[in-house]
Coordinates of C-alpha atoms (C1' of nucleotides) in Angstrom, one line a residue:
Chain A
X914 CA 7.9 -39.9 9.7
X915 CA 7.0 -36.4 11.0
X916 CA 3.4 -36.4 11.0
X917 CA 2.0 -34.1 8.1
X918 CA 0.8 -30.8 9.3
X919 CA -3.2 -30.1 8.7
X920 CA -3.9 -26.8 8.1
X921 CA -7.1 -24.8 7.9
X922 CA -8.2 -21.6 6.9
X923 CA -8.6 -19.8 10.1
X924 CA -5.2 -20.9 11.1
X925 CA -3.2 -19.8 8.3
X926 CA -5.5 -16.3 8.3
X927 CA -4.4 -15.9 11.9
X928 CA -0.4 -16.7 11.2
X929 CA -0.7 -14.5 8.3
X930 CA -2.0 -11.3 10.6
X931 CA 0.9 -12.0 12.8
X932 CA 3.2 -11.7 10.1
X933 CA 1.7 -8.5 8.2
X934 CA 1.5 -6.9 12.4
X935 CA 5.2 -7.6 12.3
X936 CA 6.5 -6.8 9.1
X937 CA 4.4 -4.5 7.4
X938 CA 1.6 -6.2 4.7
X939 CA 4.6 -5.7 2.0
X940 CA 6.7 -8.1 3.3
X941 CA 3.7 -10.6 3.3
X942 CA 4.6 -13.5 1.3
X943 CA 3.8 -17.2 1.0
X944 CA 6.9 -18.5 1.1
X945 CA 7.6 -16.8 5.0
X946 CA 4.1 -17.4 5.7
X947 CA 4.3 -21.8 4.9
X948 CA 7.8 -22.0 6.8
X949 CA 6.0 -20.4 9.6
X950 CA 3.3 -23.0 9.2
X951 CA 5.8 -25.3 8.4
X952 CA 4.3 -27.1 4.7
X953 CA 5.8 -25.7 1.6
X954 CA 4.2 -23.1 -0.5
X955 CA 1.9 -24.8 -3.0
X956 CA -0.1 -26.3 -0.1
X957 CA -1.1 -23.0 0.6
X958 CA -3.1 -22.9 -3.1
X959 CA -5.4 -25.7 -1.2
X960 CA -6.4 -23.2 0.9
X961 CA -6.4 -19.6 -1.0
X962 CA -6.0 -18.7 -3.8
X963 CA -2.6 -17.6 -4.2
X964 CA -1.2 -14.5 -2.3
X965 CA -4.1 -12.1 -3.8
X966 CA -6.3 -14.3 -2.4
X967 CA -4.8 -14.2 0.9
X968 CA -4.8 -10.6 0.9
X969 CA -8.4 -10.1 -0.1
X970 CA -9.0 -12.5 2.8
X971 CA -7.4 -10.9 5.3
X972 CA -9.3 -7.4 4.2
X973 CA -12.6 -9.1 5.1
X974 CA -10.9 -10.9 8.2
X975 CA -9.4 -7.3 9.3
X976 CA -12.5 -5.4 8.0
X977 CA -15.2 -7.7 10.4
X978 CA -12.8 -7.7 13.3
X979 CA -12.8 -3.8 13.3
X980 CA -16.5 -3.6 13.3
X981 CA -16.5 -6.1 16.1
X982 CA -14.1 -3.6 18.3
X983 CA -16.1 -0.3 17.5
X984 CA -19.2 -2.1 18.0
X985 CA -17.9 -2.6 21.8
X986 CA -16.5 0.7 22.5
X987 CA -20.1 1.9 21.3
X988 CA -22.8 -0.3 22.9
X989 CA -24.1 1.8 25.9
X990 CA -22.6 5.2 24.3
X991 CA -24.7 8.1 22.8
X992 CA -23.7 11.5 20.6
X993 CA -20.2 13.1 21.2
X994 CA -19.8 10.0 24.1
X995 CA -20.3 7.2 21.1
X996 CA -18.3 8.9 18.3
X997 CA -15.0 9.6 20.5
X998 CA -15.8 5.8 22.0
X999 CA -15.8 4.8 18.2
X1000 CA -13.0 6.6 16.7
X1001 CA -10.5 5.8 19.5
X1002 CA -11.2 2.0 18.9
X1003 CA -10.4 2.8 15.1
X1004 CA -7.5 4.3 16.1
X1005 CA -6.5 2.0 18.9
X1006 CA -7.4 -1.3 16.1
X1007 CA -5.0 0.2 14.2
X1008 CA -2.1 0.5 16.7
X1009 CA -2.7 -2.7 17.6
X1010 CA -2.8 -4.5 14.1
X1011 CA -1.0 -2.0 11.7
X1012 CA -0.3 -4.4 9.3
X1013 CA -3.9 -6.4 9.4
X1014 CA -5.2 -2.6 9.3
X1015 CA -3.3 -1.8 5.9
X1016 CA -4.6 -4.8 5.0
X1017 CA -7.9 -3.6 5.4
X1018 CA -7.5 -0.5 2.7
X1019 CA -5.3 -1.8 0.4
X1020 CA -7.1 -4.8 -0.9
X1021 CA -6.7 -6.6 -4.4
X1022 CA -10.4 -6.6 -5.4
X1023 CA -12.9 -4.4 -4.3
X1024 CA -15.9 -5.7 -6.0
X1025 CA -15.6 -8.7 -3.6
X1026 CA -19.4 -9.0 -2.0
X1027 CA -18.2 -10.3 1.2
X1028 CA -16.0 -6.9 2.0
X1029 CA -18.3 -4.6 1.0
X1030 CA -21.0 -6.1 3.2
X1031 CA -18.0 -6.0 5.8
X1032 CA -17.3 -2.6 5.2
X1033 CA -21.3 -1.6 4.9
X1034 CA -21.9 -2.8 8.3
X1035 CA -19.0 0.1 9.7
X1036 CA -21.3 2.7 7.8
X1037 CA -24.4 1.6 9.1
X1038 CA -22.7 1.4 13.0
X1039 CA -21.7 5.0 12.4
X1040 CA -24.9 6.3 10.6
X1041 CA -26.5 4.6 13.7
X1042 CA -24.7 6.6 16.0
X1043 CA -25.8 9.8 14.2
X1044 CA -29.1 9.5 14.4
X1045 CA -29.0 11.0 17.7
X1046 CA -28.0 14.3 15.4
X1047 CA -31.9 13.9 13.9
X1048 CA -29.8 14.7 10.6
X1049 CA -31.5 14.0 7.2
X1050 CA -30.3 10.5 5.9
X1051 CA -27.9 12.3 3.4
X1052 CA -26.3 14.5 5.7
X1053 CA -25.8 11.8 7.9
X1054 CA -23.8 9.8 5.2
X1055 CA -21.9 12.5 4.4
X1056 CA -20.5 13.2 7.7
X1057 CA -20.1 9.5 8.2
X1058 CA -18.1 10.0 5.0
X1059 CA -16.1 12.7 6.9
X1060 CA -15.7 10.8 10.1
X1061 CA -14.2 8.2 7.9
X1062 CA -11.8 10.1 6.2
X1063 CA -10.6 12.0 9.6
X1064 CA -10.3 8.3 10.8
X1065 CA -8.4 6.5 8.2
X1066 CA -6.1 9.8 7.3
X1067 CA -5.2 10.0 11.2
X1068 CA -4.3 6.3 11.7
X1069 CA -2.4 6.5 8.0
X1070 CA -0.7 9.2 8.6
X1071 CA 0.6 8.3 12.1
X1072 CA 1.4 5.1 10.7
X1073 CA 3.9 5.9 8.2
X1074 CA 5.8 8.2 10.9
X1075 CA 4.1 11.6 9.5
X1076 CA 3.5 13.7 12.1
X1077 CA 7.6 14.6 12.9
X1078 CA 7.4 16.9 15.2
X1079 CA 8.2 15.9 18.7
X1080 CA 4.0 17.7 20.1
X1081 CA 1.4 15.2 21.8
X1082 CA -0.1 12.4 18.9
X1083 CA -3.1 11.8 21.1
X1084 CA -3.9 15.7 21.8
X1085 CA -3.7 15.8 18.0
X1086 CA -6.7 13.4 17.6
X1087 CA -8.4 14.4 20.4
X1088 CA -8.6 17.9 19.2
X1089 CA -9.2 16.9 15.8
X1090 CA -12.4 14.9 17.3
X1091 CA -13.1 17.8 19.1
X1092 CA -13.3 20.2 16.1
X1093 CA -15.1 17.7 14.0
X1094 CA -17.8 17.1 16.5
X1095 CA -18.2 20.9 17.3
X1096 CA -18.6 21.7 13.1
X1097 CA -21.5 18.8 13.6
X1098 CA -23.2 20.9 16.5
X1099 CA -23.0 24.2 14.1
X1100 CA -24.7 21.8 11.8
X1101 CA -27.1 20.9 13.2
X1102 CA -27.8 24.6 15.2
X1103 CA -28.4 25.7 11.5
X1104 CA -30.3 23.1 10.3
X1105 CA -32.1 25.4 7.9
X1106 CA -28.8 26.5 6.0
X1107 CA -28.0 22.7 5.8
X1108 CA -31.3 21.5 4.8
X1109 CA -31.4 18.7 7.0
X1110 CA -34.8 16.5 8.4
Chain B
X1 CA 23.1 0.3 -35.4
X2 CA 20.5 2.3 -33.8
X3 CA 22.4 4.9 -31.6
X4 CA 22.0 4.2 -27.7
X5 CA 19.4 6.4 -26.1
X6 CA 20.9 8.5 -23.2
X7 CA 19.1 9.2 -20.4
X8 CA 18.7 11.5 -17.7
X9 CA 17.4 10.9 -13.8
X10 CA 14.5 13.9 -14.8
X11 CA 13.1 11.7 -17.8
X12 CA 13.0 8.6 -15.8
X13 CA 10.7 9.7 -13.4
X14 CA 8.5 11.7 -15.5
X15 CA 8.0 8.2 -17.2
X16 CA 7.9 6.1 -13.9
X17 CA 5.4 8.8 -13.1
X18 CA 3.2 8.2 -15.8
X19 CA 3.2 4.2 -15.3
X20 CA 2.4 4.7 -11.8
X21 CA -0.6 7.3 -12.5
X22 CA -1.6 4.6 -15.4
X23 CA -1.2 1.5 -13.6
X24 CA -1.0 1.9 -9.2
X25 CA 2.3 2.1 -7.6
X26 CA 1.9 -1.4 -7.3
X27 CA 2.5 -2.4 -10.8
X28 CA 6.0 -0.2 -11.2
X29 CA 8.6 -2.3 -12.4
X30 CA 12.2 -1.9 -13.3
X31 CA 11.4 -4.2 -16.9
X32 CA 8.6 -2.4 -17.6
X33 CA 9.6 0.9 -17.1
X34 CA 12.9 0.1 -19.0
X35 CA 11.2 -1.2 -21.7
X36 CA 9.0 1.9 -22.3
X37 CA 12.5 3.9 -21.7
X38 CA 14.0 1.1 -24.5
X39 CA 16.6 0.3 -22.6
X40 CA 17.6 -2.8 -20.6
X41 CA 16.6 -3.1 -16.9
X42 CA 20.1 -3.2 -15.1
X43 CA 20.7 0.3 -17.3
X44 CA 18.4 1.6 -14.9
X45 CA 20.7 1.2 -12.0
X46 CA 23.1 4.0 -13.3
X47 CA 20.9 6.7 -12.4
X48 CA 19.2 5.1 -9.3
X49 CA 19.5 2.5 -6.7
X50 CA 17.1 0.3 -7.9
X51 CA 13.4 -0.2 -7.3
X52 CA 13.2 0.9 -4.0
X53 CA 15.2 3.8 -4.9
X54 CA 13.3 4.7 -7.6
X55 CA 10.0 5.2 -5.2
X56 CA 11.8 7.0 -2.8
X57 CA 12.8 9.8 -5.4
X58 CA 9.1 9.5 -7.0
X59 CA 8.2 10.3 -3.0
X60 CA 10.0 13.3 -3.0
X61 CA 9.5 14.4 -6.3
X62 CA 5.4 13.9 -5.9
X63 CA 5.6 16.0 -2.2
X64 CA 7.1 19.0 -3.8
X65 CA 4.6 18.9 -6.6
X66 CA 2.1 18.8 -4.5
X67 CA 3.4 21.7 -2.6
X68 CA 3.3 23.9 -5.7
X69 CA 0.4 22.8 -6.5
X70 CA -1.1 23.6 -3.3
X71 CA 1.1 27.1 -3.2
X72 CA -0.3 28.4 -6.3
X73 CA -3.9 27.5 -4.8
X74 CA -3.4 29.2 -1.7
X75 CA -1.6 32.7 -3.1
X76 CA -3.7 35.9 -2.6
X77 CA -6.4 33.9 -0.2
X78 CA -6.7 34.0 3.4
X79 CA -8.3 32.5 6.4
X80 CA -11.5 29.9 5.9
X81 CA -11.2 30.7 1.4
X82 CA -7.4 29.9 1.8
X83 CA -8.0 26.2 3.9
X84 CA -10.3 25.4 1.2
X85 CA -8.0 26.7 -1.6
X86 CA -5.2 24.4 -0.3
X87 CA -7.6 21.8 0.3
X88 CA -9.5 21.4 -3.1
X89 CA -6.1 20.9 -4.5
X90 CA -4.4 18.6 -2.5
X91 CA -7.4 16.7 -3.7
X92 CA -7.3 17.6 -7.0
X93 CA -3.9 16.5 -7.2
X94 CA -4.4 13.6 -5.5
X95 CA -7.4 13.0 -8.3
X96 CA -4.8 14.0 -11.7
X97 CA -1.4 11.8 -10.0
X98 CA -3.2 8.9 -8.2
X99 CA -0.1 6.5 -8.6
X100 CA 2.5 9.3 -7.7
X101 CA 0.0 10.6 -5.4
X102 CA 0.1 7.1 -3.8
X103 CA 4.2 7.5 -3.9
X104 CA 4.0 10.1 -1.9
X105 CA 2.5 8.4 1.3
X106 CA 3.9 4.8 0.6
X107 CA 8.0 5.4 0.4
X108 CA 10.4 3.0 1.5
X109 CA 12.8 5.4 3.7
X110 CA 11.1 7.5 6.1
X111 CA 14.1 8.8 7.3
X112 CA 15.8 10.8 3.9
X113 CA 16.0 14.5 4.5
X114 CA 14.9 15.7 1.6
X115 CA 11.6 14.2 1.7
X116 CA 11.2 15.4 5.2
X117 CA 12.4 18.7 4.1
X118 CA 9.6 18.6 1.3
X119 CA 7.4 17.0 3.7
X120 CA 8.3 20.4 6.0
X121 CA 7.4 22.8 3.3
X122 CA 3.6 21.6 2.9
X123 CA 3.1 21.5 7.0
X124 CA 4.8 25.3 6.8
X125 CA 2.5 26.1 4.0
X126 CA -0.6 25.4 5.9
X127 CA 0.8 27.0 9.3
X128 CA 0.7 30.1 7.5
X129 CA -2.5 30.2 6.4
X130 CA -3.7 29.2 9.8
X131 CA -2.1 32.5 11.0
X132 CA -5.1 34.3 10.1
X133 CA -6.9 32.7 13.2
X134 CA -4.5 34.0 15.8
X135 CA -3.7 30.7 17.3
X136 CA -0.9 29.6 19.6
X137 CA 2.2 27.4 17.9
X138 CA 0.9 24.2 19.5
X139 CA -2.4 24.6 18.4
X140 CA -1.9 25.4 14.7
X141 CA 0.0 22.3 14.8
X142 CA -2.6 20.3 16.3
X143 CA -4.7 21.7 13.7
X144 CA -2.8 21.5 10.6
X145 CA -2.2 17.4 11.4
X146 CA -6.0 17.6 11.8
X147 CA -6.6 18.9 8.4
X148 CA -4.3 16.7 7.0
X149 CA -5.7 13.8 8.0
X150 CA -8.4 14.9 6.2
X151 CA -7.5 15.6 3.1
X152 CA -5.0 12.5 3.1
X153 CA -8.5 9.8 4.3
X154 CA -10.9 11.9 2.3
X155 CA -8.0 11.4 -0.6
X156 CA -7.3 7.5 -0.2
X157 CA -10.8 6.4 0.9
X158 CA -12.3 8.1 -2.9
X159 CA -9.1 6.4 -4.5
X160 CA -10.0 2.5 -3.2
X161 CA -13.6 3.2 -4.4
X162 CA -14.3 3.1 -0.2
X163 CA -17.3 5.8 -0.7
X164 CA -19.5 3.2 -2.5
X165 CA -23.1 4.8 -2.2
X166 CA -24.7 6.8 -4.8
X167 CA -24.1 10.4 -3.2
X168 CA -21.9 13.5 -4.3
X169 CA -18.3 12.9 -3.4
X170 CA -17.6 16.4 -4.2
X171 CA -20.5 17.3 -1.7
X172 CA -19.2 15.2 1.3
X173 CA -15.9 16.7 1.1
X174 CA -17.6 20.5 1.0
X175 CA -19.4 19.4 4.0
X176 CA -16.3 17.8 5.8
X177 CA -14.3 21.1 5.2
X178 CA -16.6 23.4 6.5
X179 CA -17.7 21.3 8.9
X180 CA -13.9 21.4 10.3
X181 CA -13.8 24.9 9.8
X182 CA -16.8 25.7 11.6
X183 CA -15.0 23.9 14.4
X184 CA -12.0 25.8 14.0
X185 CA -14.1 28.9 14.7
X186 CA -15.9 27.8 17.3
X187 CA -12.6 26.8 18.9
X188 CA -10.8 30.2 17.7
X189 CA -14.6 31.8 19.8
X190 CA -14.1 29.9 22.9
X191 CA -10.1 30.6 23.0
X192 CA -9.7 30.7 26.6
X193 CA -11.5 27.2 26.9
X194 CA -9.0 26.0 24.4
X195 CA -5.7 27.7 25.9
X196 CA -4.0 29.7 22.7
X197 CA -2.3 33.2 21.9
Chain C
dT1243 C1' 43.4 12.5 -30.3
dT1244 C1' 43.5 10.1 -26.4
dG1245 C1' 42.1 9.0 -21.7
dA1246 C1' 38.7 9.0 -18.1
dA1247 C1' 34.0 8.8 -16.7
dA1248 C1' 29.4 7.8 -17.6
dA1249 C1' 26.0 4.9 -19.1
dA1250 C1' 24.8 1.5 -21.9
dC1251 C1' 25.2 -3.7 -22.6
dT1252 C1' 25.0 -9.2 -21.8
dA1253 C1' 25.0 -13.0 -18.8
dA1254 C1' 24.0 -14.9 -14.6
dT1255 C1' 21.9 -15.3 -10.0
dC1256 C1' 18.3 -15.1 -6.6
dA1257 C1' 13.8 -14.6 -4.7
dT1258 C1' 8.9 -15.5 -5.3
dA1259 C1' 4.7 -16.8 -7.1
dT1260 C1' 2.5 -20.1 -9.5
dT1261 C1' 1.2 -24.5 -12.1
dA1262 C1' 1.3 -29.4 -13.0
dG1263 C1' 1.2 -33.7 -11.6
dT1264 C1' 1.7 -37.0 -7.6
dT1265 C1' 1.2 -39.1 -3.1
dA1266 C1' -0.2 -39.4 1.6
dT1267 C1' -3.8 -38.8 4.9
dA1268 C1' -8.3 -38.3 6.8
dA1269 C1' -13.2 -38.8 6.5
dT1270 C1' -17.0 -41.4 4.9
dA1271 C1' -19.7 -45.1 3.2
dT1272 C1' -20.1 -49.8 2.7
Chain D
dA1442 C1' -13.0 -53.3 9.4
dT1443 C1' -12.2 -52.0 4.9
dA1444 C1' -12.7 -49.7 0.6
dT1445 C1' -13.5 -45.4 -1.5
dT1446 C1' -13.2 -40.6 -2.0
dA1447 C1' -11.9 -36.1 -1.0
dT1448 C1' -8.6 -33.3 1.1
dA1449 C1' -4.4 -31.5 1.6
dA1450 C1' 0.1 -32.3 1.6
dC1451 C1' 4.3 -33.1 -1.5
dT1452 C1' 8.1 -32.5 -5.5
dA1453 C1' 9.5 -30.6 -9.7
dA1454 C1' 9.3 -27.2 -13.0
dT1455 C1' 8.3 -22.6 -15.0
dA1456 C1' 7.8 -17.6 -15.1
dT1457 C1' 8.6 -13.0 -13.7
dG1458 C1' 11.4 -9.5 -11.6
dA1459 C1' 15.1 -7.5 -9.1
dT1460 C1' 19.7 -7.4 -8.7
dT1461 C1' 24.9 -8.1 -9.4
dA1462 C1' 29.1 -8.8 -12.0
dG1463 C1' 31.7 -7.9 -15.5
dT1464 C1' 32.2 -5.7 -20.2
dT1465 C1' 31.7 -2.5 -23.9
dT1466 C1' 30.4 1.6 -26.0
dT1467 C1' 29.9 6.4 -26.0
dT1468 C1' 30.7 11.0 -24.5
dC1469 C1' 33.4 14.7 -22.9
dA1470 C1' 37.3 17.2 -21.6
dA1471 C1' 42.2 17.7 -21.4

DNA sequence: TTGAAAAACTAATCATATTAGTTATAATAT
DNA sequence: ATATTATAACTAATATGATTAGTTTTTCAA
């Protein structure tokens, strides 16, 4: 007599991010995910397709919401003040949705169009907020390259509990920032030996 | 007939190795890994506690690899040559044992000893060669987890195909190290600003 | 040579994902 | 309002893998 549930995608999507916050994206699996949406497992298949499907759809989910948070600690920002305003969103996004970030870099397909137009539109925020360097276009995606790897290392790194010892996280990345944006500076002071613009 | 094969813990995971390096860490399985060792899958659990267990000793196994690896790089170098020593092969071996690579950042117990012990060794390794600049305890820690954040997002992002335009890889990650050690100097220059020796 | 320990085996169970086929509900068109 | 159609649920069944229990074979040392 219990009125059937009816489901959409968004719903699921969102039930499914609490779950991977919670548990970790390994422990993701349809059969927790329906009893948490209370229908059985196949009636998921209506809506994804199957638990690679889900996975790849909480990449692009995860991938669009991060833009959307380093897009708002950046509007209004310039130089050093954008880049530190960007990299502590990334790094706050991912404290905040550690599973839904994993999510985000460990993805089933990677030729799926809709992620990398997701993922493109990070780069081009970033290269954006370089151009204040006046770098050569190439430069700038290389050190947008470098920013990204700094980013993604940090958050990974913290997240699987590797930096042990009991010294200040946040100093850590602040002073990692720090470093990387004074190496930019000596980069761009000797724009001759870098060939830039 | 055919005489049982009789196996050892060391052959296991020099095979396991070469499924995960073939196949992601993902696709390790007890059947298949059994199969290619031709025995049966519960045989497996004489010599480890099963899947789970198995990753966690490819965890350590990878992290002390890596630190020879990285050790042999690094001998008879010093200062800025040395960093980049280390660092071209932590890539490199990152690039030759992608799957055990991969082990080695996604193990199931964070808390066993010896990894953290091996885990110890690398960070040691790399405070060493950052004695060349002179720096206070704190801050060579600071810096090392800097530099290994690097190398570990530089690492991941080229593994998911995440640098997806047409540009040198091998050139972004030259430019991200000197980049970082140009900031190292100009932090090692500005000393009193920064608070170290 | 015999007894204990190690390491293989078979058989069975459990957890999950997935497919096939069916039914109930909601939305739409008559 | 009612009939039709599409959507989204369902049950039942299958397949893959990990794991456990209990057994047998082999090795090694006394």
């Amino acid at each position: 007599m219990s009125q059937r549930i009816r489901l959409d995608l968004s719903i699921i999507l969102q039930k499914a991010t609490e779950l991977v916050d919670e548990n970790g994206l390994d422990h993701l699996s349809l059969g927790k995910l329906a009893e948490e949406l209370q229908i059985r497992p196949p009636s998921l298949y209506n809506h994804l397709d199957g638990l690679n499907g889900l996975k790849q759809k909480l990449a692009v989910n995860g991938v669009k919401k991060l833009y959307e948070y380093m897009l708002q600690a950046a509007v209004g920002r310039s130089g050093d003040d954008a880049i530190r305003a960007l990299s502590e969103a990334y790094v706050e996004f991912a404290r905040i949705h550690p599973g839904l970030y994993d999510a985000t870099t460990r993805f089933p397909n990677s030729e799926d169009k809709e992620l990398q137009q997701a993922q493109q539109s990070v780069v081009e925020l970033v290269v954006q907020v370089l151009q204040a360097y006046n770098l050569k276009e190439e430069m700038a995606i290389h050190l947008v390259r470098g920013l990204r790897s700094i980013l993604h290392g940090f958050t990974s790194i913290e997240k699987m509990g590797g930096f042990g010892m009991p010294i200040d996280i946040d100093k850590s990345f602040s002073i990692l920032l720090n470093t990387y944006i004074e190496g930019i500076h000596s980069i761009v002071i000797n724009k001759d030996k870098y060939e830039l613009v």
